[in-house]
Coordinates of C-alpha atoms and ligand atoms in Angstrom, one line a residue:
M23 CA 0.0 0.0 0.0
A24 CA 1.0 3.6 -0.3
I25 CA 0.4 7.0 1.3
L26 CA -0.8 9.4 -1.3
Q27 CA -0.2 13.2 -1.3
I28 CA -3.2 15.3 -0.3
L29 CA -3.8 18.4 -2.3
E30 CA -4.3 21.6 -0.2
F31 CA -6.5 24.6 -0.7
P32 CA -6.3 26.8 -2.7
D33 CA -4.9 24.3 -5.2
Q34 CA -7.0 24.6 -8.3
R35 CA -7.0 20.8 -8.9
L36 CA -9.4 20.6 -5.9
R37 CA -11.9 22.4 -8.1
Q38 CA -12.0 19.7 -10.8
V39 CA -15.3 17.9 -11.1
A40 CA -14.8 14.1 -11.0
S41 CA -16.0 11.6 -13.6
P42 CA -17.9 8.4 -12.9
V43 CA -16.0 5.3 -12.2
T44 CA -16.5 2.8 -15.1
S45 CA -13.9 0.0 -14.4
F46 CA -14.3 -2.1 -11.3
D47 CA -10.9 -3.6 -11.7
E48 CA -7.6 -4.3 -9.8
A49 CA -6.5 -0.7 -10.2
L50 CA -9.7 0.5 -8.5
E51 CA -9.0 -1.8 -5.6
V52 CA -5.4 -0.6 -5.3
L53 CA -6.6 3.0 -5.3
I54 CA -9.2 2.3 -2.6
N55 CA -6.7 0.6 -0.4
N56 CA -4.2 3.5 -0.8
M57 CA -7.0 6.0 -0.1
L58 CA -7.9 4.2 3.1
E59 CA -4.3 4.0 4.2
T60 CA -3.8 7.7 3.5
M61 CA -7.0 8.6 5.4
Y62 CA -6.0 6.6 8.5
E63 CA -2.5 7.9 8.4
A64 CA -3.8 11.5 8.3
N65 CA -6.3 10.8 11.1
G66 CA -9.2 11.7 8.9
I67 CA -12.8 10.3 9.0
G68 CA -13.2 10.6 5.2
L69 CA -11.3 11.1 2.0
A70 CA -12.4 11.8 -1.6
A71 CA -10.4 10.8 -4.6
T72 CA -10.2 14.4 -5.7
Q73 CA -8.1 15.2 -2.6
V74 CA -5.4 12.8 -3.9
N75 CA -5.6 14.2 -7.4
V76 CA -7.6 11.3 -8.9
H77 CA -10.7 12.8 -10.5
Q78 CA -13.0 9.8 -10.3
R79 CA -16.2 9.6 -8.2
L80 CA -15.0 7.6 -5.3
L81 CA -14.8 8.3 -1.5
V82 CA -13.9 6.4 1.6
V83 CA -15.0 7.0 5.2
D84 CA -14.6 5.5 8.6
V85 CA -16.4 7.3 11.4
S86 CA -16.0 4.4 13.9
E87 CA -14.2 4.9 17.2
E88 CA -11.8 2.0 16.7
K89 CA -11.0 2.9 13.1
E90 CA -11.9 -0.5 11.8
S91 CA -15.0 0.1 9.9
P92 CA -14.0 1.4 6.5
Q93 CA -16.8 2.2 4.1
V94 CA -16.3 2.7 0.3
F95 CA -18.7 4.6 -1.9
V96 CA -18.3 4.5 -5.7
N97 CA -20.4 6.9 -7.9
P98 CA -22.3 8.1 -4.8
K99 CA -25.4 10.3 -5.0
F100 CA -27.8 11.3 -2.2
E101 CA -31.3 12.7 -1.6
V102 CA -32.3 14.6 1.5
I103 CA -34.7 12.7 3.7
E104 CA -34.6 15.1 6.7
D105 CA -34.7 18.7 5.7
E106 CA -33.8 19.8 9.2
L107 CA -30.2 21.1 9.2
S108 CA -27.5 19.9 11.6
E109 CA -24.4 21.9 12.4
Y110 CA -20.9 20.4 12.7
D111 CA -17.6 21.9 13.3
E112 CA -16.0 20.8 10.0
G113 CA -12.4 20.3 9.2
C114 CA -10.8 19.1 6.0
L115 CA -7.5 17.4 5.3
S116 CA -7.2 19.8 2.3
V117 CA -7.6 22.8 4.6
P118 CA -5.3 21.8 7.5
G119 CA -5.7 23.5 10.8
F120 CA -9.0 25.2 10.2
Y121 CA -12.4 24.3 11.7
E122 CA -15.6 26.1 11.1
T123 CA -19.3 25.4 11.7
V124 CA -21.2 24.3 8.6
S125 CA -25.0 23.4 8.4
R126 CA -26.1 20.6 6.2
P127 CA -29.3 18.5 5.8
K128 CA -29.5 16.1 8.8
G129 CA -30.6 12.9 7.2
I130 CA -29.8 11.6 3.7
R131 CA -30.3 8.4 1.6
V132 CA -27.1 7.5 -0.2
F133 CA -27.1 5.6 -3.5
A134 CA -23.7 4.1 -4.5
Q135 CA -21.8 1.1 -5.7
D136 CA -19.2 -1.0 -3.8
K137 CA -15.8 -1.8 -5.1
Q138 CA -17.2 -4.7 -7.2
G139 CA -19.8 -2.5 -8.8
N140 CA -22.8 -3.8 -6.8
S141 CA -25.4 -1.0 -6.1
F142 CA -26.5 -0.3 -2.6
E143 CA -28.5 2.3 -0.6
L144 CA -28.0 3.5 2.9
E145 CA -29.9 6.0 5.1
V146 CA -27.6 7.9 7.3
E147 CA -27.7 10.8 9.8
G148 CA -25.3 12.4 12.2
I149 CA -21.6 12.7 11.5
L150 CA -21.7 10.0 8.8
S151 CA -24.3 12.1 6.9
T152 CA -22.2 15.3 7.3
C153 CA -19.0 13.4 6.2
I154 CA -20.5 11.8 3.1
Q155 CA -22.0 15.2 2.0
H156 CA -18.6 16.8 2.6
E157 CA -16.9 14.1 0.5
I158 CA -19.4 14.3 -2.3
D159 CA -18.8 18.1 -2.4
H160 CA -15.1 17.3 -3.0
L161 CA -16.1 15.2 -6.1
D162 CA -18.0 18.2 -7.4
G163 CA -15.0 20.5 -6.8
K164 CA -16.4 22.1 -3.6
L165 CA -14.8 22.7 -0.2
F166 CA -16.3 23.4 3.2
V167 CA -14.7 26.9 3.0
D168 CA -17.1 27.7 0.2
Y169 CA -19.9 27.9 2.8
L170 CA -18.0 30.5 4.9
S171 CA -18.0 34.3 4.4
P172 CA -15.7 35.6 1.7
L173 CA -13.6 37.3 4.4
K174 CA -13.1 34.1 6.4
R175 CA -12.3 32.2 3.2
S176 CA -9.7 34.7 2.1
R177 CA -8.1 34.7 5.5
I178 CA -7.8 30.9 5.4
R179 CA -6.4 31.1 1.9
S180 CA -3.7 33.7 2.8
K181 CA -2.6 31.7 5.9
L182 CA -2.4 28.4 3.9
E183 CA -0.5 30.1 1.0
K184 CA 2.1 31.5 3.5
E185 CA 2.5 28.0 5.1
Q186 CA 2.8 26.4 1.7
K187 CA 5.5 28.8 0.5
A188 CA 7.4 28.4 3.8
S189 CA 7.4 24.6 3.5
K190 CA 8.6 24.4 -0.1
Ligands
LIG215 O1 -11.3 14.3 8.9 C1 -12.3 14.9 8.6 N1 -13.1 15.4 9.6 C2 -14.3 16.0 9.3 C3 -15.0 16.6 10.4 C4 -16.2 17.2 10.2 C5 -16.8 17.2 9.0 C6 -16.2 16.6 7.9 C7 -14.9 16.0 8.1 S1 -14.2 15.2 6.7 C8 -12.5 15.3 7.2 C9 -11.6 14.6 6.2 C10 -11.7 15.2 4.9 O2 -11.2 16.3 4.6 N2 -12.4 14.7 4.0 O3 -12.6 15.2 2.8
LIG216 NI1 -12.4 17.3 3.1

C-alpha cells in the first residue's frame, strides 16, 4: 500500500469535477486501499479521490471509534430525507488546521456502488451524513470553506498560502 499526497486549498486541482468510475478492476481496488491507508495515516474520517488528485467519483469514510469500519462509496449520490439542518464543526485534510461550523441536511439516503460495482442504498444521519456530504462536495470541486463568508475564506487562503510557501 502507499500513502498518497493530499492536495491543499487553494490548489485549483481541488476544483475539478470528478468523472464516474466505469472500471471495477484491480487498479480501483489498489486506489481504494491506498486512499484508506492515506485517510488513516492523516487521522481523517473521510477522503475523496479528488483530494489525492484522482478525478473519479470515489470516496472512503470511517467514522468508527476503533477505526476498523472502512466504508467505500463509488459513484455516490444522495437525496435529502430530513430537511432539518445539523451543524458540525467541520475540518478538512485539504484545509489543514481550520475548523468552522457548517450546516447541512440532517438525514440523507445515499445511493452508491461498492468496489465490485454492486449497487446499494443507505440511510444515514449524524456525523456520517455530514461526512458523506462533505466528500461528495469534493467530487464536485467544492470545499467546506465555500460555505463560509468571503472574508473568512480569504483569511484561510492567505494563511495556507504562506505556510505552503514556507514549506517548499
Ligand atoms: O477528517 C475529517 N473530519 C471531518 C470533520 C467534520 C466534517 C467533515 C470532516 S471530513 C475530514 C476529512 C476530509 O477532509 N475529507 O474530505
Ligand atoms: Ni475534506
